[in-house]
C-alpha cells in the first residue's frame, strides 16, 4: 500500500496532538488514520466504532481532540458530546460529518462541541483545523461558518407580531424548517410542491427580517421561550 508523502505543512517539532476517531464506518476510520500519518505531529491513539465505545475510549485515553461522527447507529454524535461534557472530559470534541444542516451545526455547538467539520475538506485544511482546535479554538468548515451569523436583536412584542404576520402555511413551513427539514421533506409533509415551499421560506425570511434557516430556527426558539399564548405554536 502506498502511503501519502509528508505534507509541507507538517511540523515535526510541534507539540504532538493525541487524537481519537469515533465513527461507525471502519473504512473511514482507517482512511483518517492513513491520511493523518503524513503529519508527524498528529497521533491517533484510539478508534471507536460506536458512540458508546467512543465515550469509553475518550475517557480512557484522554486524547487532546476527538473526531466524532454525527450520524451513527445507536448513540449519535451529539449524544456522545453531551455525555462527555457531563463527565467533565477535557478532550476537545469536533463533529466530523457530511451534514451541512444549520440545525445540526447549532445542536452540536450547543451540546459543547468545539468544532464542526465536513468530511470533504482538503487534507491540509483539515490538519490546520485540528491544530487550531487543539490550541483552544473553535473550528468550522467554511461551508457552515456562514450559518452562524448572529440574528438581529428581538423583543417579545416584535416576536409576537412577526408570528402573527405569517400565514398558517408559512407557520407550518417555519415549524418544519426549524427542525432541519429540507424543502423536499417540507413539501412531502405539507402535500405541496417544492417550488411552493421555496416561496414560503422566502416570505418567512422576508417578513421576519432573517437571513437564513439557522436564524429562523433561533427565532422560533425565542418565540417559545417567551411563553405560550393563543397565537404561539405548541412545542
PDB file of C-alpha atoms in Angstrom:
ATOM      1  CA  UNK A   1       0.000   0.000   0.000  1.00  0.00           C
ATOM      2  CA  UNK A   2       1.294   3.453  -0.905  1.00  0.00           C
ATOM      3  CA  UNK A   3       1.222   5.949   1.948  1.00  0.00           C
ATOM      4  CA  UNK A   4       0.879   9.709   1.351  1.00  0.00           C
ATOM      5  CA  UNK A   5       4.019  11.789   1.200  1.00  0.00           C
ATOM      6  CA  UNK A   6       4.696  14.103   4.171  1.00  0.00           C
ATOM      7  CA  UNK A   7       2.785  17.364   3.912  1.00  0.00           C
ATOM      8  CA  UNK A   8       4.814  20.587   3.669  1.00  0.00           C
ATOM      9  CA  UNK A   9       2.621  21.924   6.480  1.00  0.00           C
ATOM     10  CA  UNK A  10       3.623  19.181   8.894  1.00  0.00           C
ATOM     11  CA  UNK A  11       5.862  20.271  11.745  1.00  0.00           C
ATOM     12  CA  UNK A  12       7.881  17.536  13.424  1.00  0.00           C
ATOM     13  CA  UNK A  13       8.835  19.980  16.202  1.00  0.00           C
ATOM     14  CA  UNK A  14       5.247  20.958  17.050  1.00  0.00           C
ATOM     15  CA  UNK A  15       3.595  19.709  20.236  1.00  0.00           C
ATOM     16  CA  UNK A  16       2.016  16.352  19.255  1.00  0.00           C
ATOM     17  CA  UNK A  17      -1.759  16.130  19.150  1.00  0.00           C
ATOM     18  CA  UNK A  18      -3.246  12.923  20.522  1.00  0.00           C
ATOM     19  CA  UNK A  19      -6.370  12.115  18.535  1.00  0.00           C
ATOM     20  CA  UNK A  20      -9.345   9.746  18.830  1.00  0.00           C
ATOM     21  CA  UNK A  21     -11.639   8.854  15.921  1.00  0.00           C
ATOM     22  CA  UNK A  22     -15.244   7.857  16.653  1.00  0.00           C
ATOM     23  CA  UNK A  23     -17.059   6.658  13.527  1.00  0.00           C
ATOM     24  CA  UNK A  24     -19.125   3.561  12.750  1.00  0.00           C
ATOM     25  CA  UNK A  25     -17.536   3.098   9.312  1.00  0.00           C
ATOM     26  CA  UNK A  26     -14.328   1.056   9.538  1.00  0.00           C
ATOM     27  CA  UNK A  27     -13.027   2.193   6.146  1.00  0.00           C
ATOM     28  CA  UNK A  28     -13.401   5.829   7.128  1.00  0.00           C
ATOM     29  CA  UNK A  29     -11.584   5.310  10.435  1.00  0.00           C
ATOM     30  CA  UNK A  30      -8.708   3.585   8.658  1.00  0.00           C
ATOM     31  CA  UNK A  31      -8.672   6.263   5.976  1.00  0.00           C
ATOM     32  CA  UNK A  32      -8.383   9.038   8.557  1.00  0.00           C
ATOM     33  CA  UNK A  33      -5.520   7.195  10.202  1.00  0.00           C
ATOM     34  CA  UNK A  34      -3.660   6.816   6.913  1.00  0.00           C
ATOM     35  CA  UNK A  35      -4.322  10.426   5.941  1.00  0.00           C
ATOM     36  CA  UNK A  36      -3.007  11.774   9.225  1.00  0.00           C
ATOM     37  CA  UNK A  37       0.084   9.573   9.084  1.00  0.00           C
ATOM     38  CA  UNK A  38       1.713  12.183   6.837  1.00  0.00           C
ATOM     39  CA  UNK A  39       1.633  14.691   9.705  1.00  0.00           C
ATOM     40  CA  UNK A  40       4.291  13.735  12.288  1.00  0.00           C
ATOM     41  CA  UNK A  41       2.668  15.884  14.987  1.00  0.00           C
ATOM     42  CA  UNK A  42      -0.703  14.071  14.836  1.00  0.00           C
ATOM     43  CA  UNK A  43      -1.033  10.676  16.520  1.00  0.00           C
ATOM     44  CA  UNK A  44      -4.216   8.574  16.522  1.00  0.00           C
ATOM     45  CA  UNK A  45      -4.332   6.951  19.964  1.00  0.00           C
ATOM     46  CA  UNK A  46      -7.831   5.455  19.879  1.00  0.00           C
ATOM     47  CA  UNK A  47     -10.566   4.380  17.481  1.00  0.00           C
ATOM     48  CA  UNK A  48     -14.192   3.572  18.271  1.00  0.00           C
ATOM     49  CA  UNK A  49     -16.899   2.011  16.115  1.00  0.00           C
ATOM     50  CA  UNK A  50     -19.910   3.342  18.050  1.00  0.00           C
ATOM     51  CA  UNK A  51     -20.979   6.186  20.277  1.00  0.00           C
ATOM     52  CA  UNK A  52     -20.796   4.078  23.437  1.00  0.00           C
ATOM     53  CA  UNK A  53     -17.312   2.846  22.529  1.00  0.00           C
ATOM     54  CA  UNK A  54     -16.320   6.412  21.750  1.00  0.00           C
ATOM     55  CA  UNK A  55     -17.259   7.644  25.216  1.00  0.00           C
ATOM     56  CA  UNK A  56     -15.241   4.851  26.817  1.00  0.00           C
ATOM     57  CA  UNK A  57     -12.254   5.447  24.511  1.00  0.00           C
ATOM     58  CA  UNK A  58     -12.132   9.181  25.206  1.00  0.00           C
ATOM     59  CA  UNK A  59     -12.442   8.737  28.968  1.00  0.00           C
ATOM     60  CA  UNK A  60      -9.788   6.006  28.950  1.00  0.00           C
ATOM     61  CA  UNK A  61      -7.185   7.516  26.598  1.00  0.00           C
ATOM     62  CA  UNK A  62      -7.886  11.205  27.298  1.00  0.00           C
ATOM     63  CA  UNK A  63      -6.889  12.418  23.803  1.00  0.00           C
ATOM     64  CA  UNK A  64      -6.403  16.104  23.086  1.00  0.00           C
ATOM     65  CA  UNK A  65      -9.026  16.022  20.325  1.00  0.00           C
ATOM     66  CA  UNK A  66     -11.742  13.532  19.381  1.00  0.00           C
ATOM     67  CA  UNK A  67     -13.346  13.457  15.941  1.00  0.00           C
ATOM     68  CA  UNK A  68     -16.961  12.308  16.333  1.00  0.00           C
ATOM     69  CA  UNK A  69     -19.287  11.305  13.509  1.00  0.00           C
ATOM     70  CA  UNK A  70     -22.711  12.935  13.732  1.00  0.00           C
ATOM     71  CA  UNK A  71     -24.943  10.115  12.499  1.00  0.00           C
ATOM     72  CA  UNK A  72     -24.107   6.720  13.997  1.00  0.00           C
ATOM     73  CA  UNK A  73     -26.261   3.727  14.804  1.00  0.00           C
ATOM     74  CA  UNK A  74     -27.302   3.691  18.429  1.00  0.00           C
ATOM     75  CA  UNK A  75     -25.819   6.667  20.240  1.00  0.00           C
ATOM     76  CA  UNK A  76     -25.399   9.601  17.843  1.00  0.00           C
ATOM     77  CA  UNK A  77     -22.547  12.091  17.859  1.00  0.00           C
ATOM     78  CA  UNK A  78     -24.379  14.866  19.668  1.00  0.00           C
ATOM     79  CA  UNK A  79     -25.336  12.438  22.461  1.00  0.00           C
ATOM     80  CA  UNK A  80     -21.664  11.440  22.705  1.00  0.00           C
ATOM     81  CA  UNK A  81     -20.647  15.082  23.059  1.00  0.00           C
ATOM     82  CA  UNK A  82     -23.267  15.696  25.745  1.00  0.00           C
ATOM     83  CA  UNK A  83     -22.194  12.611  27.694  1.00  0.00           C
ATOM     84  CA  UNK A  84     -18.509  13.556  27.611  1.00  0.00           C
ATOM     85  CA  UNK A  85     -19.279  17.122  28.626  1.00  0.00           C
ATOM     86  CA  UNK A  86     -21.359  15.838  31.544  1.00  0.00           C
ATOM     87  CA  UNK A  87     -18.461  13.579  32.552  1.00  0.00           C
ATOM     88  CA  UNK A  88     -16.121  16.571  32.658  1.00  0.00           C
ATOM     89  CA  UNK A  89     -13.854  15.317  29.881  1.00  0.00           C
ATOM     90  CA  UNK A  90     -11.202  17.904  28.899  1.00  0.00           C
ATOM     91  CA  UNK A  91     -10.948  16.464  25.367  1.00  0.00           C
ATOM     92  CA  UNK A  92     -11.831  18.901  22.601  1.00  0.00           C
ATOM     93  CA  UNK A  93     -14.714  17.370  20.634  1.00  0.00           C
ATOM     94  CA  UNK A  94     -15.141  18.011  16.915  1.00  0.00           C
ATOM     95  CA  UNK A  95     -18.060  16.796  14.815  1.00  0.00           C
ATOM     96  CA  UNK A  96     -16.821  15.333  11.521  1.00  0.00           C
ATOM     97  CA  UNK A  97     -19.772  14.718   9.235  1.00  0.00           C
ATOM     98  CA  UNK A  98     -21.322  15.051   5.781  1.00  0.00           C
ATOM     99  CA  UNK A  99     -24.270  17.095   7.091  1.00  0.00           C
ATOM    100  CA  UNK A 100     -24.244  20.827   6.412  1.00  0.00           C
ATOM    101  CA  UNK A 101     -27.651  21.315   8.066  1.00  0.00           C
ATOM    102  CA  UNK A 102     -27.839  24.530  10.075  1.00  0.00           C
ATOM    103  CA  UNK A 103     -29.905  22.689  12.677  1.00  0.00           C
ATOM    104  CA  UNK A 104     -27.179  20.050  13.134  1.00  0.00           C
ATOM    105  CA  UNK A 105     -24.490  22.746  13.427  1.00  0.00           C
ATOM    106  CA  UNK A 106     -26.462  24.610  16.078  1.00  0.00           C
ATOM    107  CA  UNK A 107     -27.261  21.476  18.085  1.00  0.00           C
ATOM    108  CA  UNK A 108     -23.643  20.277  18.020  1.00  0.00           C
ATOM    109  CA  UNK A 109     -22.260  23.586  19.252  1.00  0.00           C
ATOM    110  CA  UNK A 110     -24.970  23.889  21.908  1.00  0.00           C
ATOM    111  CA  UNK A 111     -24.065  20.390  23.135  1.00  0.00           C
ATOM    112  CA  UNK A 112     -20.487  21.530  23.686  1.00  0.00           C
ATOM    113  CA  UNK A 113     -18.611  20.613  20.508  1.00  0.00           C
ATOM    114  CA  UNK A 114     -15.519  22.711  19.811  1.00  0.00           C
ATOM    115  CA  UNK A 115     -15.857  22.343  16.064  1.00  0.00           C
ATOM    116  CA  UNK A 116     -17.972  21.204  13.145  1.00  0.00           C
ATOM    117  CA  UNK A 117     -16.095  19.977  10.067  1.00  0.00           C
ATOM    118  CA  UNK A 118     -17.298  18.401   6.834  1.00  0.00           C
ATOM    119  CA  UNK A 119     -15.767  15.186   5.580  1.00  0.00           C
ATOM    120  CA  UNK A 120     -14.953  16.596   2.143  1.00  0.00           C
ATOM    121  CA  UNK A 121     -12.282  19.005   3.454  1.00  0.00           C
ATOM    122  CA  UNK A 122      -8.846  19.151   1.853  1.00  0.00           C
ATOM    123  CA  UNK A 123      -6.205  17.320   3.963  1.00  0.00           C
ATOM    124  CA  UNK A 124      -4.010  20.344   4.722  1.00  0.00           C
ATOM    125  CA  UNK A 125      -7.026  22.454   5.670  1.00  0.00           C
ATOM    126  CA  UNK A 126      -8.190  19.609   7.919  1.00  0.00           C
ATOM    127  CA  UNK A 127      -4.754  19.457   9.561  1.00  0.00           C
ATOM    128  CA  UNK A 128      -4.751  23.199  10.256  1.00  0.00           C
ATOM    129  CA  UNK A 129      -8.223  22.970  11.806  1.00  0.00           C
ATOM    130  CA  UNK A 130      -7.032  20.196  14.118  1.00  0.00           C
ATOM    131  CA  UNK A 131      -4.117  22.318  15.293  1.00  0.00           C
ATOM    132  CA  UNK A 132      -6.436  25.280  15.851  1.00  0.00           C
ATOM    133  CA  UNK A 133      -8.923  23.314  17.940  1.00  0.00           C
ATOM    134  CA  UNK A 134      -6.145  21.646  19.947  1.00  0.00           C
ATOM    135  CA  UNK A 135      -4.868  25.132  20.769  1.00  0.00           C
ATOM    136  CA  UNK A 136      -8.251  26.071  22.225  1.00  0.00           C
ATOM    137  CA  UNK A 137     -10.058  27.493  19.216  1.00  0.00           C
ATOM    138  CA  UNK A 138     -13.477  26.709  17.773  1.00  0.00           C
ATOM    139  CA  UNK A 139     -13.315  25.476  14.181  1.00  0.00           C
ATOM    140  CA  UNK A 140     -15.903  25.339  11.412  1.00  0.00           C
ATOM    141  CA  UNK A 141     -15.793  24.331   7.793  1.00  0.00           C
ATOM    142  CA  UNK A 142     -16.159  27.376   5.559  1.00  0.00           C
ATOM    143  CA  UNK A 143     -19.409  25.986   4.145  1.00  0.00           C
ATOM    144  CA  UNK A 144     -21.142  26.054   7.535  1.00  0.00           C
ATOM    145  CA  UNK A 145     -19.479  29.099   9.087  1.00  0.00           C
ATOM    146  CA  UNK A 146     -21.927  31.484   7.413  1.00  0.00           C
ATOM    147  CA  UNK A 147     -24.851  29.714   9.085  1.00  0.00           C
ATOM    148  CA  UNK A 148     -23.833  31.143  12.437  1.00  0.00           C
ATOM    149  CA  UNK A 149     -24.394  34.789  11.602  1.00  0.00           C
ATOM    150  CA  UNK A 150     -25.909  36.387  14.680  1.00  0.00           C
ATOM    151  CA  UNK A 151     -29.621  37.154  14.325  1.00  0.00           C
ATOM    152  CA  UNK A 152     -30.901  40.674  14.775  1.00  0.00           C
ATOM    153  CA  UNK A 153     -31.968  41.526  18.352  1.00  0.00           C
ATOM    154  CA  UNK A 154     -35.656  40.884  19.002  1.00  0.00           C
ATOM    155  CA  UNK A 155     -38.207  41.844  21.633  1.00  0.00           C
ATOM    156  CA  UNK A 156     -41.237  39.857  22.847  1.00  0.00           C
ATOM    157  CA  UNK A 157     -43.501  42.326  21.048  1.00  0.00           C
ATOM    158  CA  UNK A 158     -41.660  42.032  17.738  1.00  0.00           C
ATOM    159  CA  UNK A 159     -41.588  38.235  18.015  1.00  0.00           C
ATOM    160  CA  UNK A 160     -45.349  38.053  18.600  1.00  0.00           C
ATOM    161  CA  UNK A 161     -46.007  40.495  15.770  1.00  0.00           C
ATOM    162  CA  UNK A 162     -43.726  38.508  13.477  1.00  0.00           C
ATOM    163  CA  UNK A 163     -45.533  35.244  14.172  1.00  0.00           C
ATOM    164  CA  UNK A 164     -48.916  36.893  13.608  1.00  0.00           C
ATOM    165  CA  UNK A 165     -47.712  38.270  10.260  1.00  0.00           C
ATOM    166  CA  UNK A 166     -47.209  34.760   8.868  1.00  0.00           C
ATOM    167  CA  UNK A 167     -49.941  32.835   7.109  1.00  0.00           C
ATOM    168  CA  UNK A 168     -50.941  29.448   8.516  1.00  0.00           C
ATOM    169  CA  UNK A 169     -48.966  27.683   5.773  1.00  0.00           C
ATOM    170  CA  UNK A 170     -45.912  29.848   6.411  1.00  0.00           C
ATOM    171  CA  UNK A 171     -46.118  28.999  10.122  1.00  0.00           C
ATOM    172  CA  UNK A 172     -46.218  25.286   9.269  1.00  0.00           C
ATOM    173  CA  UNK A 173     -43.244  25.724   6.952  1.00  0.00           C
ATOM    174  CA  UNK A 174     -41.265  27.540   9.640  1.00  0.00           C
ATOM    175  CA  UNK A 175     -42.002  24.776  12.152  1.00  0.00           C
ATOM    176  CA  UNK A 176     -40.543  22.142   9.831  1.00  0.00           C
ATOM    177  CA  UNK A 177     -37.616  24.240   8.618  1.00  0.00           C
ATOM    178  CA  UNK A 178     -36.597  24.982  12.215  1.00  0.00           C
ATOM    179  CA  UNK A 179     -36.235  21.226  12.759  1.00  0.00           C
ATOM    180  CA  UNK A 180     -33.750  20.985   9.897  1.00  0.00           C
ATOM    181  CA  UNK A 181     -36.174  19.689   7.246  1.00  0.00           C
ATOM    182  CA  UNK A 182     -35.165  20.205   3.610  1.00  0.00           C
ATOM    183  CA  UNK A 183     -37.506  21.788   1.078  1.00  0.00           C
ATOM    184  CA  UNK A 184     -38.267  18.315  -0.298  1.00  0.00           C
ATOM    185  CA  UNK A 185     -39.231  16.983   3.142  1.00  0.00           C
ATOM    186  CA  UNK A 186     -41.358  20.062   3.886  1.00  0.00           C
ATOM    187  CA  UNK A 187     -43.150  19.641   0.545  1.00  0.00           C
ATOM    188  CA  UNK A 188     -43.850  15.981   1.261  1.00  0.00           C
ATOM    189  CA  UNK A 189     -45.067  16.724   4.800  1.00  0.00           C
ATOM    190  CA  UNK A 190     -47.422  19.506   3.731  1.00  0.00           C
ATOM    191  CA  UNK A 191     -48.532  17.937   0.448  1.00  0.00           C
ATOM    192  CA  UNK A 192     -47.388  20.888  -1.668  1.00  0.00           C
ATOM    193  CA  UNK A 193     -44.860  21.447  -4.459  1.00  0.00           C
ATOM    194  CA  UNK A 194     -41.199  22.002  -3.586  1.00  0.00           C
ATOM    195  CA  UNK A 195     -41.299  25.273  -5.541  1.00  0.00           C
ATOM    196  CA  UNK A 196     -44.147  26.431  -3.287  1.00  0.00           C
ATOM    197  CA  UNK A 197     -42.051  25.609  -0.217  1.00  0.00           C
ATOM    198  CA  UNK A 198     -39.254  27.808  -1.555  1.00  0.00           C
ATOM    199  CA  UNK A 199     -41.715  30.682  -1.881  1.00  0.00           C
ATOM    200  CA  UNK A 200     -42.974  30.156   1.684  1.00  0.00           C
ATOM    201  CA  UNK A 201     -39.421  30.087   3.059  1.00  0.00           C
ATOM    202  CA  UNK A 202     -38.577  33.261   1.161  1.00  0.00           C
ATOM    203  CA  UNK A 203     -41.652  35.029   2.561  1.00  0.00           C
ATOM    204  CA  UNK A 204     -40.934  33.846   6.112  1.00  0.00           C
ATOM    205  CA  UNK A 205     -37.384  35.191   5.990  1.00  0.00           C
ATOM    206  CA  UNK A 206     -38.549  38.494   4.497  1.00  0.00           C
ATOM    207  CA  UNK A 207     -41.373  39.027   6.977  1.00  0.00           C
ATOM    208  CA  UNK A 208     -39.210  38.200   9.996  1.00  0.00           C
ATOM    209  CA  UNK A 209     -36.155  40.067   8.685  1.00  0.00           C
ATOM    210  CA  UNK A 210     -33.993  36.945   8.872  1.00  0.00           C
ATOM    211  CA  UNK A 211     -31.122  35.900   6.628  1.00  0.00           C
ATOM    212  CA  UNK A 212     -31.163  32.107   6.637  1.00  0.00           C
ATOM    213  CA  UNK A 213     -32.698  28.944   8.070  1.00  0.00           C
ATOM    214  CA  UNK A 214     -30.386  28.961  11.080  1.00  0.00           C
ATOM    215  CA  UNK A 215     -31.719  32.362  12.151  1.00  0.00           C
ATOM    216  CA  UNK A 216     -35.265  31.085  11.560  1.00  0.00           C
ATOM    217  CA  UNK A 217     -34.658  28.181  13.957  1.00  0.00           C
ATOM    218  CA  UNK A 218     -33.242  30.537  16.604  1.00  0.00           C
ATOM    219  CA  UNK A 219     -36.170  32.926  16.122  1.00  0.00           C
ATOM    220  CA  UNK A 220     -38.733  30.157  16.678  1.00  0.00           C
ATOM    221  CA  UNK A 221     -36.918  29.010  19.819  1.00  0.00           C
ATOM    222  CA  UNK A 222     -37.068  32.567  21.159  1.00  0.00           C
ATOM    223  CA  UNK A 223     -40.809  32.628  20.441  1.00  0.00           C
ATOM    224  CA  UNK A 224     -41.334  29.507  22.511  1.00  0.00           C
ATOM    225  CA  UNK A 225     -39.095  30.671  25.324  1.00  0.00           C
ATOM    226  CA  UNK A 226     -41.177  33.823  25.754  1.00  0.00           C
ATOM    227  CA  UNK A 227     -44.081  31.659  26.927  1.00  0.00           C
ATOM    228  CA  UNK A 228     -47.284  30.275  25.500  1.00  0.00           C
ATOM    229  CA  UNK A 229     -50.238  32.207  24.141  1.00  0.00           C
ATOM    230  CA  UNK A 230     -53.061  31.541  21.755  1.00  0.00           C
ATOM    231  CA  UNK A 231     -51.045  32.933  18.865  1.00  0.00           C
ATOM    232  CA  UNK A 232     -47.947  30.823  19.530  1.00  0.00           C
ATOM    233  CA  UNK A 233     -47.144  27.333  18.265  1.00  0.00           C
ATOM    234  CA  UNK A 234     -47.132  24.437  20.714  1.00  0.00           C
ATOM    235  CA  UNK A 235     -43.719  22.912  21.499  1.00  0.00           C
TER     236      UNK A 235
END
